[in-house]
């Protein structure tokens, strides 16, 4: 089988889920590598920053679309907005699920910026959610979600602490989708200038997957590969059986690791989720 045929078949087979009203294919590209958040030390971070020129970011988006991945999660910052606008003007159609950028002092303005720049859905950054909950200010998260909803976009929230997502659900926060981190990281805690304290402890994963099962809205599992510490097959081994037909996975990808990284990851995802895809149409758009 020629590679082009293989990619086409992968695209046809990758199921669609819905984040609120937004249909997206079930494997979503992450963008931490694009922004240089490697969670793997200075050398890896520098390699990502050096590789991802504007042209290489656009090439990556094109490779995602060719491989059947039709959405990317990316920050609401000047670089991402500029590159996406160029890519769309050049004919690309990848959907932007916008992640708020906590370094912006006014989160409501940052949300509005994403809306005006073409985001199809917006969610609150996981480190910021953790910070606000730990400060005893969860209503600020609710207010940001309400702002997203007022713009007519699907709204979501992430967290490195699954308990914060469950608390939001119990409190009736207006959430269309959740992002569930596989690891309870300290991370950047909403401050891009802070040196992250990363502890990728596999003992955290069952807690995250248990929360996913209890959350009533569609969920996206992220940090599935432990920021490159696991292969896709290793990272999906416990996640794939836990996904409901309405759930998906976010996967960061660094093309220098493998020339055909998107196609390879799509193929692995399809293989490992095939028995759990019943009830999800391959072309439900």
Coordinates of N, CA, C and O in Angstrom, one line a residue, residues 38-208:
X38 N 8.9 21.6 27.0 CA 9.3 20.2 26.8 C 9.0 19.4 28.0 O 8.8 18.2 27.9
X39 N 9.1 20.0 29.2 CA 9.0 19.2 30.5 C 10.0 18.1 30.5 O 9.8 17.1 31.1
X40 N 11.2 18.4 29.8 CA 12.2 17.3 29.7 C 13.6 17.9 29.8 O 14.6 17.3 29.3
X41 N 13.8 19.1 30.3 CA 15.1 19.7 30.4 C 15.4 20.7 29.3 O 14.8 20.8 28.3
X42 N 16.5 21.5 29.6 CA 16.9 22.6 28.8 C 17.3 22.2 27.4 O 16.9 22.9 26.4
X43 N 17.9 21.1 27.2 CA 18.4 20.6 25.9 C 17.2 20.3 25.0 O 17.2 20.7 23.8
X44 N 16.2 19.6 25.5 CA 15.1 19.3 24.7 C 14.2 20.5 24.4 O 13.8 20.7 23.3
X45 N 14.1 21.4 25.4 CA 13.4 22.6 25.1 C 14.0 23.4 24.0 O 13.4 24.0 23.1
X46 N 15.4 23.6 24.1 CA 16.1 24.3 23.0 C 15.9 23.7 21.7 O 15.7 24.4 20.7
X47 N 15.9 22.4 21.6 CA 15.8 21.7 20.3 C 14.4 22.0 19.7 O 14.3 22.2 18.5
X48 N 13.4 22.0 20.6 CA 12.0 22.3 20.1 C 11.9 23.8 19.6 O 11.4 24.1 18.5
X49 N 12.5 24.7 20.4 CA 12.4 26.1 20.0 C 13.2 26.3 18.7 O 12.8 27.1 17.8
X50 N 14.3 25.7 18.5 CA 15.1 25.8 17.3 C 14.4 25.2 16.1 O 14.5 25.7 14.9
X51 N 13.7 24.1 16.3 CA 13.1 23.4 15.1 C 11.8 24.2 14.7 O 11.6 24.3 13.4
X52 N 11.0 24.6 15.6 CA 9.7 25.1 15.2 C 9.7 26.6 14.8 O 9.2 27.5 15.4
X53 N 10.3 26.8 13.6 CA 10.1 28.0 12.9 C 8.7 28.2 12.4 O 7.9 27.2 12.5
X54 N 8.3 29.4 11.9 CA 7.0 29.6 11.4 C 6.7 28.6 10.3 O 5.6 27.9 10.3
X55 N 7.6 28.4 9.4 CA 7.4 27.4 8.3 C 7.2 26.0 8.8 O 6.4 25.3 8.3
X56 N 8.0 25.6 9.8 CA 7.9 24.2 10.3 C 6.7 24.0 11.1 O 6.1 22.9 11.1
X57 N 6.2 25.1 11.8 CA 4.9 24.9 12.5 C 3.8 24.7 11.4 O 2.9 23.8 11.6
X58 N 3.8 25.5 10.4 CA 2.8 25.3 9.3 C 2.9 23.9 8.6 O 1.9 23.3 8.3
X59 N 4.1 23.5 8.4 CA 4.3 22.1 7.9 C 3.7 21.1 8.8 O 3.1 20.1 8.4
X60 N 3.9 21.3 10.1 CA 3.4 20.3 11.1 C 1.8 20.3 11.0 O 1.2 19.2 11.0
X61 N 1.2 21.5 11.0 CA -0.2 21.5 10.9 C -0.7 20.8 9.6 O -1.7 20.1 9.6
X62 N 0.0 21.0 8.5 CA -0.4 20.4 7.3 C -0.3 18.8 7.4 O -1.1 18.1 6.9
X63 N 0.8 18.4 8.1 CA 1.0 16.9 8.3 C -0.2 16.4 9.1 O -0.6 15.3 8.9
X64 N -0.6 17.2 10.1 CA -1.7 16.7 11.0 C -3.0 16.5 10.1 O -3.6 15.5 10.2
X65 N -3.3 17.5 9.3 CA -4.5 17.4 8.5 C -4.4 16.2 7.5 O -5.4 15.5 7.3
X66 N -3.2 16.1 6.9 CA -3.0 15.0 5.9 C -3.2 13.6 6.6 O -3.7 12.7 6.0
X67 N -2.8 13.5 7.9 CA -2.9 12.3 8.6 C -4.3 12.1 9.3 O -4.4 11.1 10.0
X68 N -5.2 13.0 9.2 CA -6.5 12.9 9.8 C -6.7 13.6 11.1 O -7.8 13.4 11.7
X69 N -5.7 14.3 11.6 CA -5.9 15.1 12.8 C -6.4 16.4 12.4 O -5.6 17.2 11.8
X70 N -7.6 16.8 12.8 CA -8.1 18.1 12.3 C -8.2 19.2 13.3 O -8.8 20.2 13.1
X71 N -7.6 19.0 14.5 CA -7.6 20.1 15.5 C -6.3 20.1 16.3 O -5.6 19.1 16.5
X72 N -6.0 21.3 16.8 CA -4.8 21.5 17.6 C -5.2 22.3 18.8 O -6.0 23.2 18.7
X73 N -4.6 21.9 20.0 CA -4.7 22.7 21.2 C -3.5 23.6 21.2 O -2.4 23.1 21.1
X74 N -3.7 24.9 21.4 CA -2.6 25.8 21.4 C -2.9 27.1 22.2 O -4.1 27.5 22.3
X75 N -1.9 27.7 22.7 CA -2.0 28.8 23.6 C -2.6 30.0 22.8 O -2.4 30.2 21.6
X76 N -3.2 30.9 23.6 CA -3.6 32.2 23.1 C -2.5 33.2 23.3 O -2.4 33.9 24.3
X77 N -1.5 33.2 22.3 CA -0.4 34.1 22.4 C -0.1 34.6 21.0 O -0.7 34.1 20.0
X78 N 0.7 35.6 20.9 CA 0.9 36.3 19.6 C 1.5 35.3 18.5 O 1.1 35.4 17.4
X79 N 2.4 34.4 18.9 CA 3.0 33.5 18.0 C 2.0 32.6 17.4 O 1.9 32.5 16.2
X80 N 1.2 32.0 18.2 CA 0.2 31.0 17.8 C -0.8 31.7 16.9 O -1.2 31.2 15.8
X81 N -1.3 32.9 17.3 CA -2.3 33.6 16.5 C -1.7 33.9 15.1 O -2.4 33.7 14.1
X82 N -0.5 34.4 15.1 CA 0.1 34.8 13.8 C 0.2 33.6 12.9 O -0.1 33.7 11.7
X83 N 0.8 32.5 13.4 CA 1.0 31.3 12.6 C -0.3 30.7 12.1 O -0.4 30.4 10.9
X84 N -1.3 30.6 12.9 CA -2.6 30.1 12.5 C -3.2 31.0 11.5 O -3.8 30.4 10.5
X85 N -3.2 32.3 11.6 CA -3.8 33.1 10.6 C -3.1 33.0 9.3 O -3.8 32.9 8.3
X86 N -1.8 32.9 9.3 CA -1.1 32.6 8.0 C -1.5 31.3 7.4 O -1.8 31.2 6.2
X87 N -1.5 30.3 8.3 CA -1.9 28.9 7.8 C -3.3 28.9 7.2 O -3.5 28.3 6.1
X88 N -4.2 29.5 7.9 CA -5.6 29.6 7.3 C -5.7 30.4 6.0 O -6.4 30.0 5.1
X89 N -5.0 31.5 6.0 CA -5.0 32.3 4.7 C -4.4 31.5 3.6 O -4.8 31.8 2.4
X90 N -3.5 30.6 3.9 CA -2.9 29.8 2.8 C -3.7 28.5 2.5 O -3.3 27.7 1.7
X91 N -4.9 28.4 3.1 CA -5.8 27.3 2.7 C -5.9 26.2 3.8 O -6.7 25.3 3.6
X92 N -5.2 26.3 4.9 CA -5.3 25.3 5.9 C -6.6 25.4 6.7 O -7.2 26.5 6.7
X93 N -7.1 24.3 7.2 CA -8.4 24.4 7.9 C -8.3 23.8 9.3 O -9.4 23.6 9.9
X94 N -7.2 23.5 9.9 CA -7.1 22.9 11.2 C -7.8 23.8 12.2 O -7.8 25.0 12.2
X95 N -8.6 23.1 13.1 CA -9.4 23.8 14.1 C -8.5 24.1 15.3 O -7.8 23.3 15.8
X96 N -8.7 25.3 15.8 CA -7.9 25.8 17.0 C -8.8 25.7 18.3 O -9.8 26.4 18.4
X97 N -8.4 24.8 19.2 CA -8.9 24.7 20.5 C -8.0 25.5 21.4 O -6.8 25.1 21.6
X98 N -8.4 26.7 21.8 CA -7.5 27.7 22.4 C -7.3 27.4 23.9 O -8.3 27.2 24.6
X99 N -6.1 27.4 24.4 CA -5.8 27.3 25.8 C -5.4 28.7 26.3 O -4.5 29.4 25.7
X100 N -6.0 29.2 27.3 CA -5.7 30.5 27.9 C -4.3 30.5 28.3 O -3.7 29.5 28.7
X101 N -3.6 31.7 28.2 CA -2.2 31.9 28.5 C -2.2 32.7 29.9 O -2.5 33.9 29.9
X102 N -1.8 32.0 31.0 CA -2.0 32.7 32.3 C -1.1 33.9 32.5 O -1.3 34.6 33.4
X103 N 0.0 34.1 31.7 CA 0.8 35.3 31.9 C 0.1 36.5 31.5 O 0.5 37.6 31.9
X104 N -1.1 36.5 30.8 CA -1.9 37.6 30.5 C -2.6 38.1 31.8 O -3.2 37.3 32.5
X105 N -2.5 39.3 32.1 CA -3.0 39.8 33.4 C -4.5 39.8 33.5 O -5.1 39.6 34.5
X106 N -5.2 39.9 32.3 CA -6.6 39.9 32.3 C -7.1 38.7 31.5 O -7.1 38.7 30.3
X107 N -7.5 37.6 32.2 CA -7.9 36.4 31.5 C -9.1 36.6 30.6 O -9.3 35.9 29.6
X108 N -10.0 37.5 31.0 CA -11.2 37.8 30.1 C -10.8 38.4 28.8 O -11.3 38.0 27.7
X109 N -9.8 39.3 28.8 CA -9.3 39.9 27.5 C -8.6 38.8 26.7 O -8.7 38.8 25.5
X110 N -7.9 37.9 27.4 CA -7.2 36.8 26.7 C -8.2 35.9 26.0 O -8.1 35.5 24.8
X111 N -9.3 35.6 26.7 CA -10.4 34.8 26.1 C -11.0 35.5 24.9 O -11.2 34.9 23.8
X112 N -11.3 36.8 25.0 CA -11.8 37.6 23.9 C -10.9 37.6 22.7 O -11.3 37.5 21.6
X113 N -9.6 37.7 23.0 CA -8.5 37.7 22.0 C -8.6 36.4 21.2 O -8.5 36.4 20.0
X114 N -8.8 35.3 21.9 CA -8.9 34.0 21.2 C -10.1 33.9 20.3 O -10.1 33.5 19.2
X115 N -11.2 34.4 20.8 CA -12.5 34.4 20.0 C -12.3 35.2 18.8 O -12.7 34.8 17.7
X116 N -11.7 36.4 18.9 CA -11.6 37.3 17.7 C -10.6 36.7 16.7 O -10.6 37.0 15.5
X117 N -9.6 35.9 17.2 CA -8.6 35.4 16.3 C -9.0 34.1 15.6 O -8.2 33.6 14.8
X118 N -10.2 33.6 16.0 CA -10.7 32.4 15.2 C -10.7 31.1 16.0 O -10.9 30.0 15.3
X119 N -10.6 31.1 17.3 CA -10.7 29.9 18.0 C -12.1 29.2 17.9 O -13.1 29.9 17.8
X120 N -12.1 27.9 17.8 CA -13.4 27.2 17.7 C -13.9 26.7 19.1 O -15.1 26.3 19.2
X121 N -13.0 26.7 20.1 CA -13.4 26.4 21.4 C -12.3 26.9 22.3 O -11.1 27.2 21.8
X122 N -12.6 27.2 23.6 CA -11.6 27.7 24.5 C -11.7 27.0 25.8 O -12.7 26.7 26.3
X123 N -10.5 26.8 26.4 CA -10.5 26.2 27.8 C -9.5 26.9 28.7 O -8.6 27.5 28.2
X124 N -9.7 26.7 30.0 CA -8.9 27.4 31.0 C -7.7 26.5 31.3 O -7.8 25.3 31.5
X125 N -6.5 27.1 31.2 CA -5.3 26.5 31.4 C -5.2 25.7 32.7 O -5.7 26.2 33.8
X126 N -4.7 24.4 32.7 CA -4.8 23.6 33.9 C -4.0 24.1 35.0 O -4.5 24.0 36.2
X127 N -2.8 24.7 34.8 CA -2.1 25.3 35.9 C -2.8 26.5 36.6 O -2.7 26.6 37.8
X128 N -3.5 27.2 35.8 CA -4.3 28.3 36.3 C -5.5 27.8 37.1 O -5.8 28.4 38.2
X129 N -6.2 26.8 36.6 CA -7.3 26.2 37.4 C -6.8 25.7 38.7 O -7.4 26.0 39.8
X130 N -5.6 25.0 38.7 CA -5.1 24.5 40.0 C -4.8 25.7 40.9 O -5.1 25.6 42.1
X131 N -4.1 26.7 40.4 CA -3.8 27.8 41.2 C -5.0 28.5 41.9 O -5.0 28.8 43.1
X132 N -6.0 28.7 41.1 CA -7.2 29.4 41.6 C -7.9 28.5 42.6 O -8.4 29.1 43.7
X133 N -8.0 27.3 42.4 CA -8.7 26.4 43.4 C -7.9 26.3 44.6 O -8.4 26.4 45.8
X134 N -6.5 26.3 44.5 CA -5.7 26.2 45.7 C -5.7 27.5 46.5 O -5.4 27.5 47.7
X135 N -6.0 28.6 45.8 CA -6.1 29.9 46.5 C -7.5 30.1 47.1 O -7.7 31.1 47.8
X136 N -8.4 29.2 46.9 CA -9.7 29.3 47.4 C -10.6 30.3 46.5 O -11.5 30.9 47.0
X137 N -10.2 30.4 45.2 CA -10.9 31.3 44.3 C -11.5 30.6 43.1 O -11.3 31.0 42.0
X138 N -12.2 29.5 43.3 CA -12.7 28.7 42.2 C -13.7 29.5 41.4 O -13.9 29.3 40.2
X139 N -14.4 30.5 42.0 CA -15.4 31.3 41.3 C -14.8 32.1 40.1 O -15.5 32.5 39.2
X140 N -13.5 32.4 40.2 CA -12.8 33.0 39.1 C -12.8 32.1 37.9 O -12.9 32.6 36.7
X141 N -12.7 30.8 38.1 CA -12.7 29.8 37.0 C -14.1 29.8 36.4 O -14.3 29.9 35.2
X142 N -15.1 29.8 37.3 CA -16.5 29.9 36.8 C -16.7 31.1 35.9 O -17.4 31.0 34.9
X143 N -16.2 32.3 36.4 CA -16.4 33.5 35.6 C -15.8 33.4 34.2 O -16.4 33.9 33.3
X144 N -14.6 32.8 34.1 CA -14.0 32.7 32.9 C -14.8 31.8 31.9 O -14.9 32.0 30.7
X145 N -15.3 30.7 32.5 CA -16.1 29.8 31.7 C -17.3 30.5 31.2 O -17.7 30.3 30.0
X146 N -18.0 31.2 32.0 CA -19.2 32.0 31.6 C -18.9 33.0 30.5 O -19.7 33.2 29.6
X147 N -17.7 33.6 30.6 CA -17.3 34.5 29.5 C -17.1 33.7 28.2 O -17.6 34.2 27.1
X148 N -16.5 32.6 28.2 CA -16.4 31.8 27.0 C -17.8 31.4 26.4 O -18.0 31.6 25.2
X149 N -18.6 31.0 27.3 CA -20.0 30.6 26.9 C -20.7 31.8 26.3 O -21.5 31.6 25.4
X150 N -20.5 33.0 26.9 CA -21.2 34.1 26.4 C -20.8 34.5 25.0 O -21.6 35.2 24.2
X151 N -19.7 34.0 24.5 CA -19.2 34.3 23.2 C -19.7 33.2 22.2 O -19.5 33.3 21.0
X152 N -20.5 32.2 22.7 CA -21.0 31.2 21.8 C -20.1 30.1 21.5 O -20.4 29.3 20.5
X153 N -19.0 30.0 22.2 CA -18.0 28.9 21.9 C -18.1 27.8 23.0 O -18.4 28.1 24.2
X154 N -17.8 26.6 22.6 CA -17.6 25.5 23.6 C -16.6 25.9 24.7 O -15.5 26.4 24.3
X155 N -16.8 25.6 25.9 CA -15.9 26.0 27.0 C -15.5 24.8 27.8 O -16.2 23.9 28.0
X156 N -14.2 24.8 28.1 CA -13.6 23.7 28.9 C -12.7 24.2 30.0 O -12.3 25.4 30.1
X157 N -12.2 23.2 30.8 CA -11.2 23.5 31.8 C -10.3 22.3 31.9 O -10.8 21.1 31.8
X158 N -9.1 22.6 32.2 CA -8.1 21.5 32.4 C -7.7 21.6 33.9 O -8.0 22.5 34.6
X159 N -6.9 20.6 34.3 CA -6.3 20.6 35.7 C -5.3 19.5 35.8 O -5.4 18.4 35.1
X160 N -4.3 19.7 36.6 CA -3.3 18.7 36.9 C -3.8 17.9 38.1 O -3.2 16.9 38.5
X161 N -4.8 18.4 38.8 CA -5.4 17.8 40.0 C -6.8 17.4 39.6 O -7.7 18.2 39.5
X162 N -7.0 16.1 39.4 CA -8.4 15.7 38.9 C -9.5 16.1 39.9 O -10.6 16.3 39.5
X163 N -9.1 16.2 41.2 CA -10.1 16.6 42.2 C -10.8 18.0 41.9 O -11.9 18.2 42.2
X164 N -10.0 18.9 41.2 CA -10.5 20.2 40.9 C -11.6 20.1 39.8 O -12.5 20.9 39.8
X165 N -11.4 19.2 38.9 CA -12.4 19.0 37.8 C -13.7 18.4 38.4 O -14.8 18.9 38.1
X166 N -13.5 17.5 39.3 CA -14.7 16.9 40.0 C -15.4 17.9 40.8 O -16.7 17.9 40.9
X167 N -14.7 18.8 41.5 CA -15.3 19.8 42.3 C -16.1 20.8 41.4 O -17.2 21.2 41.8
X168 N -15.5 21.1 40.3 CA -16.2 22.0 39.3 C -17.5 21.4 38.9 O -18.6 22.1 38.7
X169 N -17.5 20.1 38.6 CA -18.7 19.4 38.1 C -19.7 19.4 39.3 O -20.9 19.7 39.0
X170 N -19.3 19.1 40.5 CA -20.2 19.1 41.6 C -20.9 20.5 41.9 O -22.0 20.6 42.3
X171 N -20.1 21.5 41.6 CA -20.6 22.9 41.8 C -21.4 23.4 40.6 O -21.9 24.6 40.7
X172 N -21.5 22.6 39.6 CA -22.4 23.1 38.5 C -21.7 24.1 37.6 O -22.4 24.9 36.9
X173 N -20.4 24.1 37.4 CA -19.7 25.0 36.5 C -20.2 24.7 35.1 O -20.4 23.6 34.7
X174 N -20.3 25.8 34.3 CA -20.8 25.6 32.9 C -19.6 25.1 32.0 O -19.0 25.9 31.3
X175 N -19.4 23.8 32.0 CA -18.3 23.2 31.3 C -18.8 22.3 30.2 O -19.7 21.4 30.5
X176 N -18.3 22.4 29.0 CA -18.7 21.5 27.9 C -17.7 20.3 27.7 O -18.1 19.3 27.2
X177 N -16.5 20.5 28.2 CA -15.5 19.4 28.1 C -14.4 19.7 29.1 O -14.1 20.8 29.6
X178 N -13.8 18.6 29.5 CA -12.7 18.6 30.5 C -11.4 18.1 29.9 O -11.5 17.2 29.1
X179 N -10.3 18.6 30.3 CA -9.0 18.0 30.0 C -8.4 17.4 31.3 O -8.2 18.1 32.3
X180 N -8.1 16.1 31.2 CA -7.7 15.4 32.4 C -6.2 15.0 32.2 O -5.8 14.3 31.3
X181 N -5.4 15.6 33.1 CA -3.9 15.3 33.0 C -3.6 14.0 33.7 O -4.2 13.7 34.8
X182 N -2.8 13.2 33.1 CA -2.4 11.9 33.6 C -1.5 12.0 34.8 O -1.3 11.0 35.5
X183 N -0.9 13.2 35.0 CA 0.0 13.3 36.1 C -0.3 14.5 37.0 O -0.7 15.6 36.4
X184 N -0.1 14.4 38.3 CA -0.4 15.6 39.2 C 0.8 16.4 39.3 O 1.5 16.4 40.3
X185 N 1.1 17.2 38.3 CA 2.3 18.0 38.2 C 2.1 19.4 38.9 O 1.0 19.9 38.9
X186 N 3.2 19.8 39.4 CA 3.3 21.2 39.8 C 3.3 22.2 38.6 O 2.7 23.2 38.5
X187 N 4.1 21.7 37.6 CA 4.2 22.5 36.4 C 4.6 23.9 36.5 O 5.3 24.3 37.5
X188 N 4.1 24.8 35.6 CA 4.4 26.2 35.7 C 3.5 27.0 36.6 O 3.7 28.1 36.8
X189 N 2.4 26.3 37.0 CA 1.4 26.9 37.9 C 1.0 28.3 37.4 O 0.9 29.3 38.1
X190 N 0.8 28.4 36.1 CA 0.3 29.6 35.5 C 1.3 30.7 35.3 O 1.0 31.8 34.9
X191 N 2.6 30.4 35.5 CA 3.7 31.4 35.3 C 4.7 30.8 34.4 O 5.5 29.9 34.8
X192 N 4.8 31.3 33.2 CA 5.7 30.8 32.2 C 7.2 31.0 32.5 O 8.1 30.3 32.0
X193 N 7.4 31.9 33.5 CA 8.8 32.2 33.9 C 9.2 31.4 35.0 O 10.4 31.4 35.5
X194 N 8.3 30.5 35.6 CA 8.7 29.7 36.7 C 9.3 28.4 36.2 O 8.8 27.8 35.2
X195 N 10.3 27.9 36.9 CA 10.9 26.6 36.5 C 10.0 25.5 37.0 O 9.7 25.5 38.2
X196 N 9.5 24.7 36.1 CA 8.5 23.7 36.6 C 9.1 22.6 37.4 O 10.3 22.3 37.3
X197 N 8.3 22.1 38.3 CA 8.7 20.9 39.1 C 7.9 19.7 38.6 O 6.8 19.5 39.0
X198 N 8.5 19.0 37.7 CA 7.9 17.9 37.0 C 8.2 16.6 37.7 O 9.4 16.2 37.8
X199 N 7.2 15.9 38.1 CA 7.4 14.6 38.7 C 6.4 13.6 38.0 O 5.2 13.6 38.4
X200 N 6.8 13.0 37.0 CA 5.9 12.1 36.2 C 5.9 10.7 36.9 O 6.6 9.8 36.5
X201 N 5.0 10.6 37.9 CA 4.8 9.4 38.7 C 3.7 8.6 38.1 O 2.5 9.1 38.2
X202 N 3.9 7.4 37.6 CA 2.9 6.6 37.1 C 1.8 6.3 38.1 O 0.7 5.9 37.6
X203 N 2.1 6.4 39.3 CA 1.0 6.1 40.3 C -0.1 7.1 40.3 O -1.2 6.9 40.8
X204 N 0.1 8.3 39.6 CA -0.9 9.3 39.4 C -2.0 8.8 38.4 O -3.1 9.3 38.4
X205 N -1.6 8.0 37.5 CA -2.5 7.7 36.3 C -3.8 7.1 36.7 O -4.9 7.5 36.2
X206 N -3.9 6.1 37.6 CA -5.2 5.5 37.9 C -6.1 6.6 38.5 O -7.3 6.5 38.3
X207 N -5.6 7.5 39.3 CA -6.5 8.6 39.9 C -7.1 9.4 38.7 O -8.3 9.8 38.8
X208 N -6.3 9.8 37.7 CA -6.7 10.6 36.6 C -7.8 9.8 35.8 O -8.9 10.4 35.5

